[in-house]
Amino acid sequence: MEKSILDVLTEGIISVDPNGRIKTFNRKARHIFGIDSLSEVEHDSGKLEDGDVVIIVTTALGQDDGNMNSVDLRKIGIDKDIRAGASVIALGRFNVKGPSHIKVLDQSETGTKLEMTHVYMNRRISARLDLKNRFIDISIDGRNFSAHYIKSFGHMVVLNKKQLEVKFVQTQGYSYRKESIGELINGGQFERKVKRQIADLVGKPLEEVLNEPGLVTDLKRTARGIDKGFESRYMDIHEHPVLCALRPVQSEVEEGAAILIVEDISELNTVIRERNQAVTELDSIRAQLMRQKKIDPMPEFIGSSIAMMRLKQLALNASKSISTALLLGESGTGKTILAQAIHMRSPVSSGPFVQVNCGALPEHLIESELFGYESGAFTGANRKGKPGFFELADGGTLFLDEVGEIPLHVQVKLLHAIQHSAFYRVGGTSPIQVRVRIVAATNKNLEHAVSIGQFREDLFYRLNVLRIKIPPLRERREDIGELISALLPQICSRIESSQVKVSRDALYTLQNYSYPGNVRELENILERAVNLCEDGEIKKEHLLMEGVKDSNHFSSEYDLIRPLKEVVQEAEKKEIIKAIARTEGDRDLALKRLGIGKSSFYEKLKKYNIRH
């Protein structure tokens, strides 16, 4: 009765005793892992013999086919070097010289289908592999032996050497039966199959069925009461995506047991994958249509997604002017490259492009670095004086990167220089007139910085004339392939490495990562992979992307509830900083406008460490 109830459940149920021996393995679990042979295939047990006709289809050589390689294929007459991961259809005779045929789709090649048809020893043999729909079919004189797969799969049909009748067919659950192609082609035995064959699993060690050492250990420890199990853990078991829950079972009758509840999520993964693929294809079509309508206005700023094409058009319009431009975007999105692209197309393109990283300049030197200084302006100053970045950029563009890091007392002078196209050197008495186009950039939320008194409101409005926001890489994933194609040759050339390619699995992983560090992080990941890869191909295991959390520089600081005392102190500090900034450093005037006494004012300056 218990067995029949478990068999109607829509979830797989597996239970074991403390020694890891199977107590229950219900019908859904058998279905998920392909344990039972429910096809129309029937054959006796045996092994490959000299002269047998062998047809092999593998979606990715070396993956889920018993670690098969080119050497194994020589046993059916295929004398060709094939790289791991390639899709293969092969036909030949086992350990006998004779005609052989092969079709290969390398990972570096485009395409989603492989097909082969031959009249071979008076049998019409055809094989088809559809990578997009994850389907394999081998046909012998019109009799089809098909298989659907989730990630990768090795499919094989064998005809005996005498009657050329079907001797063996690969089916799901081969891992349980130890019938992978690699094992069979190297002398392994295959089991007898009959229609609707139900394997007797009760009492068997779980490792003989699932071959998952970590999971077997978890089940044993949970059955013995050492661990408490887990809830909702994603796993790949025999290349099958499942969601598992592991729980202990204790009763007065039994010493101990553990139950594993398994939910098949392969269909959900397929739906998500197909949806993502459809969105990617749609975006690709849209981008292609846009490229057909107009030439890429800024090809050096890589990306042809709709968002990037719109951004480039906006930047192109901004480059025609000499008005101040403000570039917004997370770190690593390419603000410097965009600033250079704007300069090269601007009316001042013949002048210099001077880049200043405001965040890297010491606070006590930033004023003299921006505006220069006269002889003897301060201790250690050059006796001849020194021009600042404003003077060096005269007639061209001054790019103020990380402009949000400029301290308040320098912001006053920067605002004056932008408004009047003139400034005074530190220690100078004569104004210096310049013609400079300002492009500023930041990864900060300047509106928020203004609201808490860390950035001057009037300077913000002066900078925020032509506003361009660069989307993070995770919002334009369709550009990732284009970026990889552009960055890889540059990286290989820079580190003096031979050119490399990216495997399909690695490309899929790269296209589905969130990139908190944006394009700069993608470039670093690729450079590491180039150094780690062998045989000129980057594989998934060469991509080191773990342990990085997403960042969001534009999130609000008011998302969390904070103590009122902390909020009041922050507001008080903000108003004091704002008052000092608005009175251009006149503290007596600032304390009057704040309406507080002198002693109280200076106590708060000390309390909040305000030094402006």
C-alpha positions as a printed Julia matrix, in Angstrom:
612×3 Matrix{Float64}:
  0.0     0.0     0.0
  2.79    2.4     0.96
  4.62    1.63   -2.27
  1.62    2.39   -4.46
  0.97    5.69   -2.7
  4.58    6.81   -3.18
  4.45    5.82   -6.85
  1.64    8.28   -7.62
  3.49   11.27   -6.17
  4.75   13.95   -8.57
  8.05   14.2    -6.68
 10.84   11.67   -6.53
 11.18    9.98   -3.14
 14.4     8.21   -2.15
 14.99    6.89    1.38
 18.05    5.12    2.81
 19.1     3.48    6.05
 22.11    4.71    8.07
 24.41    2.55    5.93
 23.25    4.23    2.73
 21.23    1.26    1.46
 18.05    2.03   -0.47
 14.73    1.53    1.35
 12.51    3.41   -1.12
 13.0     4.58   -4.71
  9.59    5.56   -6.09
  8.43    5.66   -9.71
  8.99    9.42  -10.18
 12.58    9.14   -8.9
 13.16    6.26  -11.32
 11.74    8.39  -14.12
 13.84   11.45  -13.23
 17.07    9.46  -13.27
 16.1     7.12  -16.13
 16.63    4.0   -14.0
 13.91    1.88  -15.6
 13.92    0.99  -19.27
 10.45    1.99  -20.52
 11.25    2.12  -24.23
 10.4    -0.41  -26.93
 14.05   -1.52  -27.07
 14.83   -5.16  -26.27
 18.17   -6.96  -26.41
 20.25   -9.51  -24.53
 23.28   -8.7   -22.42
 26.69   -8.71  -24.03
 29.56   -6.58  -25.22
 30.97   -5.14  -28.45
 32.62   -7.73  -30.71
 34.97   -7.34  -33.65
 33.01   -6.48  -36.8
 29.95   -4.99  -35.05
 28.58   -1.85  -36.75
 28.66    1.1   -34.31
 26.81    4.41  -34.68
 27.74    7.08  -32.13
 26.25   10.54  -31.57
 27.73   12.64  -28.77
 26.68   16.22  -28.05
 30.05   17.15  -26.52
 33.0    14.77  -26.81
 34.24   13.83  -23.35
 31.11   15.01  -21.51
 28.52   12.5   -20.29
 29.77    9.83  -22.72
 32.24    8.07  -20.43
 35.1    10.54  -21.06
 35.39    9.4   -24.65
 38.09   10.93  -26.86
 39.62   10.73  -30.35
 41.62    7.62  -29.42
 38.41    5.73  -28.57
 36.93    6.61  -31.96
 39.87    4.93  -33.71
 38.35    1.62  -32.59
 35.61    2.15  -35.19
 37.99    3.37  -37.88
 37.86    7.13  -37.21
 41.46    8.33  -37.47
 41.0    12.04  -36.85
 42.01   14.35  -34.03
 38.89   15.9   -32.52
 38.96   18.47  -29.75
 37.11   17.82  -26.5
 33.67   19.39  -26.4
 32.98   18.96  -30.13
 29.66   17.53  -31.31
 30.22   14.27  -33.23
 28.36   11.74  -35.4
 30.49    8.68  -36.19
 29.83    5.42  -38.07
 32.18    2.45  -38.44
 32.96   -1.18  -37.55
 34.43   -2.2   -34.23
 38.09   -3.31  -34.45
 37.76   -4.13  -38.17
 39.19   -2.17  -41.06
 36.55   -0.82  -43.4
 34.73    2.33  -44.45
 33.99    4.84  -41.71
 32.2     8.19  -41.68
 32.24   11.17  -39.35
 30.65   14.6   -39.0
 32.05   17.12  -36.5
 30.83   20.49  -35.23
 33.6    22.16  -33.25
 32.74   24.53  -30.39
 34.33   27.41  -32.29
 32.0    26.87  -35.25
 28.51   28.26  -35.65
 25.57   25.94  -36.2
 23.11   23.87  -34.17
 22.59   20.74  -36.29
 24.56   17.72  -37.52
 23.18   15.14  -39.95
 24.57   12.03  -41.68
 22.99    9.42  -43.98
 24.74    6.42  -45.6
 23.87    3.03  -47.07
 26.29    0.98  -45.01
 26.56   -2.81  -45.45
 23.12   -2.83  -47.1
 21.54   -0.94  -44.21
 20.26    2.61  -44.58
 21.73    4.36  -41.55
 21.07    7.99  -40.65
 21.81   10.06  -37.58
 20.7    13.52  -36.57
 21.73   15.84  -33.72
 19.69   18.97  -32.96
 21.61   21.03  -30.37
 18.97   23.75  -30.19
 16.08   21.42  -29.34
 18.32   18.92  -27.48
 17.29   15.91  -29.54
 19.21   12.93  -30.96
 17.9    10.39  -33.47
 19.58    7.32  -34.98
 17.63    5.49  -37.71
 18.31    1.95  -39.0
 16.23    1.16  -42.13
 13.52    3.5   -40.88
 13.5     2.24  -37.27
 14.22    5.18  -35.01
 16.15    5.21  -31.74
 15.71    8.69  -30.3
 16.72   10.48  -27.13
 16.04   13.86  -25.56
 18.72   15.23  -23.27
 19.13   18.04  -20.76
 22.78   19.16  -20.9
 24.86   16.64  -22.81
 24.48   13.02  -23.85
 26.28   10.2   -25.64
 23.91    8.03  -27.74
 24.94    4.74  -29.39
 23.34    1.96  -31.44
 25.21   -1.27  -32.25
 24.35   -3.84  -34.98
 25.73   -7.37  -34.7
 28.32   -8.37  -37.28
 26.41  -11.33  -38.76
 22.72  -10.47  -39.22
 23.25   -6.69  -38.83
 20.38   -6.61  -36.36
 20.16   -4.29  -33.37
 22.42   -5.64  -30.65
 22.52   -2.71  -28.22
 20.83    0.69  -27.8
 21.91    3.37  -25.35
 19.03    4.61  -23.16
 18.61    6.87  -20.15
 19.93    5.51  -16.88
 23.15    4.22  -18.43
 25.14    5.65  -15.49
 23.28    3.3   -13.15
 23.92    0.37  -15.5
 27.57    1.42  -16.13
 26.89    1.56  -19.89
 28.53    4.77  -21.05
 30.02    4.73  -24.55
 33.53    5.14  -23.21
 33.13    2.04  -21.0
 31.51   -0.13  -23.66
 33.99    0.74  -26.42
 36.78   -0.26  -24.05
 35.38   -3.73  -23.33
 32.57   -3.04  -20.85
 29.46   -5.25  -20.58
 25.91   -4.01  -21.25
 22.81   -5.41  -19.54
 19.81   -7.18  -20.93
 16.85   -4.91  -21.68
 13.2    -5.83  -21.98
 10.11   -3.69  -22.44
  9.14   -1.84  -19.27
 12.02   -3.36  -17.32
 11.78   -2.43  -13.62
 15.08   -2.58  -11.73
 15.1    -4.01   -8.21
 16.84   -1.31   -6.2
 15.75   -2.01   -2.61
 18.72   -3.01   -0.47
 21.33   -1.77   -2.95
 23.95    0.83   -1.9
 22.85    4.24   -3.15
 26.27    4.93   -4.72
 25.68    2.09   -7.19
 22.58    3.88   -8.46
 23.37    7.6    -8.34
 27.18    7.7    -8.25
 27.08   10.93   -6.21
 29.55   10.51   -3.29
 28.68   13.82   -1.64
 24.95   13.14   -1.67
 25.42    9.59   -0.39
 27.47   10.93    2.53
 24.8    13.56    3.32
 22.09   10.88    3.33
 24.06    8.6     5.64
 24.93   11.39    8.1
 21.31   12.55    8.17
 20.01    9.0     8.67
 22.41    8.57   11.6
 21.27   11.85   13.18
 24.64   13.58   12.7
 23.25   16.22   10.31
 19.81   17.8    10.06
 19.62   17.68    6.27
 18.7    20.66    4.12
 15.85   22.4     2.27
 15.66   23.48   -1.39
 19.15   22.71   -2.65
 19.8    22.81   -6.4
 21.79   19.87   -7.75
 22.96   18.38  -11.02
 22.65   14.6   -10.74
 23.73   12.66  -13.83
 23.44   15.91  -15.83
 19.84   16.25  -14.63
 18.85   19.51  -12.84
 16.82   18.84   -9.7
 15.7    20.63   -6.55
 16.26   18.51   -3.44
 15.21   18.47    0.19
 16.89   16.07    2.65
 15.22   15.24    5.98
 15.83   12.76    8.82
 13.15   10.17    9.62
 13.01    8.88   13.18
 10.52    6.38   14.6
 10.21    3.83   17.4
 10.19    1.02   14.85
 13.31    1.97   12.9
 16.74    2.96   14.16
 17.07    5.77   11.68
 16.56    6.76    8.09
 16.79    9.74    5.77
 14.46   10.73    2.96
 15.43   12.69   -0.13
 12.64   14.53   -1.95
 13.59   15.31   -5.55
 11.76   17.7    -7.87
 12.54   17.65  -11.58
 13.17   21.22  -12.78
 14.58   20.37  -16.22
 11.4    21.58  -17.93
 11.56   24.86  -16.01
 15.22   25.28  -17.01
 14.31   24.58  -20.61
 11.54   27.21  -20.56
 13.88   29.8   -19.02
 16.63   28.95  -21.49
 14.27   29.16  -24.46
 12.88   32.47  -23.19
 16.38   33.91  -22.76
 17.37   32.67  -26.19
 14.26   34.23  -27.75
 14.96   37.58  -26.05
 18.59   37.47  -27.17
 17.61   36.67  -30.76
 15.01   39.47  -30.74
 17.56   41.97  -29.42
 20.05   40.79  -32.03
 17.49   41.34  -34.8
 16.68   44.8   -33.48
 20.36   45.72  -33.25
 20.94   44.43  -36.78
 18.04   46.52  -38.07
 19.47   49.59  -36.35
 22.88   48.94  -37.87
 21.27   48.64  -41.29
 19.5    51.97  -40.84
 22.56   53.89  -39.66
 26.3    53.44  -39.25
 27.56   52.98  -35.7
 28.28   56.57  -34.63
 30.97   55.55  -32.1
 32.46   52.15  -33.01
 35.27   52.5   -30.44
 32.65   52.4   -27.66
 31.78   48.72  -28.09
 28.16   47.61  -28.12
 25.33   47.52  -30.64
 22.34   46.81  -28.36
 19.4    49.19  -28.56
 20.4    50.84  -25.27
 23.97   51.4   -26.49
 22.94   52.7   -29.91
 20.69   55.26  -28.21
 23.49   56.23  -25.83
 25.94   56.66  -28.72
 23.5    58.88  -30.58
 23.04   61.01  -27.46
 26.83   61.21  -26.99
 27.27   62.14  -30.67
 24.8    64.99  -30.24
 26.64   66.11  -27.09
 29.99   66.08  -28.92
 28.8    68.72  -31.37
 28.63   71.24  -28.52
 31.2    72.63  -26.1
 28.7    72.69  -23.22
 29.6    70.85  -20.03
 28.73   67.14  -20.09
 28.16   64.86  -17.11
 28.72   61.1   -17.58
 27.03   58.85  -15.01
 27.58   55.12  -14.59
 28.89   52.43  -12.31
 32.59   51.78  -12.05
 33.96   49.96  -15.08
 31.24   50.93  -17.56
 33.63   52.87  -19.82
 33.16   56.52  -18.88
 36.74   57.39  -19.88
 36.39   55.79  -23.32
 33.12   57.65  -23.89
 34.68   60.95  -22.79
 37.52   60.44  -25.29
 35.02   59.58  -28.05
 33.07   62.78  -27.34
 36.28   64.86  -27.41
 37.43   63.38  -30.74
 34.18   64.49  -32.38
 33.91   67.89  -30.69
 34.78   71.37  -31.99
 37.89   71.28  -29.72
 39.15   67.89  -31.0
 42.37   69.49  -32.27
 43.21   70.55  -28.7
 44.48   68.37  -25.85
 42.43   65.79  -23.92
 43.5    66.06  -20.27
 42.2    63.42  -17.87
 42.16   64.04  -14.12
 41.24   61.36  -11.58
 39.92   63.62   -8.83
 39.64   60.73   -6.37
 43.36   59.94   -6.69
 44.57   63.48   -5.89
 45.51   64.23   -2.25
 42.99   66.66   -0.73
 45.68   69.21    0.2
 47.08   69.24   -3.35
 43.96   69.05   -5.5
 43.54   72.84   -5.77
 47.14   73.4    -6.9
 46.93   70.44   -9.31
 43.76   71.77  -10.95
 44.65   75.47  -11.07
 48.44   75.5   -10.73
 50.49   77.69   -8.39
 52.84   80.62   -8.46
 56.44   80.69   -7.3
 56.67   80.52   -3.51
 52.95   79.82   -3.04
 53.7    77.23   -0.37
 56.6    75.32    1.17
 58.13   72.95   -1.35
 56.6    74.72   -4.36
 58.6    74.86   -7.58
 60.46   78.17   -7.78
 59.16   78.73  -11.3
 55.59   77.89  -10.41
 53.55   75.22  -12.18
 50.57   75.26  -14.55
 47.51   73.26  -13.47
 45.31   70.91  -15.45
 43.02   73.77  -16.53
 45.93   75.51  -18.28
 47.17   72.26  -19.8
 43.71   71.62  -21.28
 43.41   75.11  -22.8
 41.84   74.79  -26.26
 40.7    71.23  -25.62
 38.78   69.04  -23.14
 39.32   68.66  -19.4
 37.91   65.31  -18.22
 37.19   65.39  -14.48
 36.79   61.72  -13.54
 35.29   60.95  -10.11
 34.22   64.59   -9.82
 32.13   63.7    -6.76
 35.35   63.27   -4.75
 36.37   66.96   -5.01
 36.22   68.57   -1.53
 33.77   71.41   -0.89
 36.36   74.18   -0.55
 37.72   73.37   -4.04
 34.22   73.07   -5.51
 33.77   76.82   -5.0
 36.8    77.64   -7.14
 35.86   74.99   -9.74
 32.4    76.55  -10.12
 33.95   79.99  -10.63
 36.4    78.66  -13.24
 33.6    76.96  -15.23
 31.29   79.98  -15.06
 33.88   82.59  -16.03
 36.41   80.51  -18.03
 39.03   82.09  -15.75
 40.75   81.28  -12.48
 43.64   82.28  -10.21
 46.65   80.1    -9.57
 47.32   79.29   -5.93
 49.24   82.34   -4.67
 48.46   84.25   -7.86
 46.9    87.73   -8.22
 46.18   87.84  -11.96
 43.3    85.87  -13.53
 44.18   83.32  -16.2
 41.74   83.08  -19.1
 41.21   79.65  -20.74
 38.93   78.05  -23.33
 38.21   74.58  -21.96
 35.35   72.15  -22.56
 34.48   70.32  -19.31
 33.41   66.67  -19.29
 32.83   65.29  -15.79
 32.1    61.73  -14.68
 31.05   59.97  -11.47
 29.76   56.67  -10.16
 28.07   58.49   -7.27
 24.5    59.7    -6.94
 25.24   63.45   -7.02
 21.63   64.42   -6.24
 21.93   62.52   -2.96
 25.35   64.05   -2.29
 23.76   67.5    -2.76
 20.9    66.64   -0.38
 23.33   65.78    2.46
 25.64   68.71    1.81
 28.57   66.81    0.33
 28.32   68.43   -3.1
 27.41   72.0    -4.03
 24.01   72.32   -5.6
 25.07   75.2    -7.91
 28.1    73.21   -9.14
 25.89   70.18   -9.79
 23.57   72.21  -12.01
 26.54   73.73  -13.81
 27.92   70.25  -14.59
 24.54   68.66  -15.33
 23.96   70.39  -18.69
 24.37   67.42  -21.03
 23.64   64.34  -18.93
 24.55   60.88  -20.26
 24.01   57.72  -18.2
 25.86   54.56  -19.26
 23.9    51.35  -18.5
 25.7    48.62  -16.53
 26.77   45.52  -18.45
 24.1    43.34  -16.78
 21.44   45.52  -18.48
 22.91   45.0   -21.96
 23.95   41.34  -21.96
 23.51   41.17  -25.75
 26.72   43.22  -26.03
 28.82   40.67  -24.11
 29.65   38.54  -27.16
 30.7    41.64  -29.1
 32.86   42.8   -26.19
 34.55   39.39  -25.9
 35.36   39.39  -29.63
 36.93   42.85  -29.31
 38.74   42.36  -25.99
 40.28   38.9   -26.46
 42.66   39.83  -29.34
 43.77   42.93  -27.41
 44.44   40.88  -24.26
 46.35   38.16  -26.11
 48.48   40.77  -27.85
 49.16   42.68  -24.63
 50.33   39.63  -22.64
 52.1    38.13  -25.68
 49.88   35.05  -25.83
 48.65   33.17  -28.89
 45.07   33.92  -29.88
 42.4    31.84  -28.11
 38.75   30.94  -28.59
 35.85   30.64  -26.15
 33.94   27.35  -25.77
 30.15   27.24  -25.89
 29.81   26.48  -22.15
 32.21   29.3   -21.25
 30.36   31.74  -23.52
 27.02   30.78  -21.95
 28.51   31.34  -18.47
 29.96   34.72  -19.47
 26.64   35.83  -20.96
 24.73   34.95  -17.78
 26.97   36.58  -15.16
 25.9    39.85  -13.49
 29.28   41.7   -13.7
 29.26   43.99  -10.64
 32.55   45.37  -12.02
 31.1    45.8   -15.53
 33.35   45.82  -18.63
 36.51   46.2   -16.56
 35.62   43.0   -14.67
 34.87   41.17  -17.94
 38.31   42.16  -19.23
 39.98   40.92  -16.03
 38.06   37.61  -16.18
 39.15   37.1   -19.8
 42.79   37.92  -19.03
 42.85   35.37  -16.18
 41.22   32.8   -18.44
 43.77   33.38  -21.23
 46.56   32.7   -18.73
 44.87   29.55  -17.42
 43.58   27.95  -20.62
 45.33   25.3   -22.66
 44.99   24.17  -26.28
 43.9    27.65  -27.33
 40.41   27.4   -25.86
 38.82   29.04  -22.82
 36.55   26.57  -21.0
 34.08   27.11  -18.18
 36.57   25.97  -15.53
 38.96   28.76  -16.58
 36.45   31.47  -15.61
 37.06   32.64  -12.04
 34.04   34.73  -11.1
 33.0    33.49   -7.68
 32.85   35.49   -4.45
 31.92   38.85   -5.96
 28.79   40.6    -4.79
 26.78   42.92   -6.96
 27.12   46.6    -6.21
 24.72   49.43   -6.81
 26.18   52.89   -6.49
 22.8    54.49   -7.11
 20.86   52.88   -4.28
 19.33   55.11   -1.66
 20.73   55.3     1.87
 17.19   55.58    3.21
 16.2    52.0     2.39
 16.88   50.93    6.02
 15.26   52.2     9.21
 17.91   53.81   11.41
 17.89   55.15   15.0
 16.41   58.67   15.23
 19.49   59.95   17.05
 21.67   58.89   14.12
 19.31   60.55   11.62
 19.23   63.82   13.63
 23.03   63.91   13.91
 23.44   63.3    10.21
 20.97   66.09    9.39
 22.75   68.45   11.79
 26.13   67.69   10.22
 24.69   68.15    6.73
 23.29   71.62    7.55
 26.55   72.78    9.12
 28.56   71.66    6.05
 26.01   73.29    3.75
 26.11   76.58    5.74
 29.91   76.72    5.56
 29.83   75.98    1.82
 27.15   78.58    1.08
 29.05   81.26    3.04
 32.28   80.3     1.22
 34.03   79.3     4.46
 32.98   82.3     6.58
 32.3    80.52    9.88
 30.99   83.56   11.73
 28.39   84.13    9.03
 27.59   80.4     8.94
 26.83   80.15   12.68
 24.63   83.26   12.47
 22.58   81.71    9.64
 22.3    78.48   11.61
 21.08   80.42   14.64
 23.4    78.82   17.2
 26.01   80.19   19.59
 29.73   80.31   18.83
 30.79   77.77   21.48
 28.03   75.36   20.43
 29.01   75.8    16.75
 32.68   74.93   17.36
 31.76   72.0    19.62
 29.76   70.52   16.74
 32.62   71.11   14.29
 34.83   69.05   16.6
 32.12   66.43   17.25
 31.45   65.82   13.53
 35.1    66.25   12.49
 34.24   69.08   10.09
 37.38   70.8     8.83
 36.08   72.96    5.98
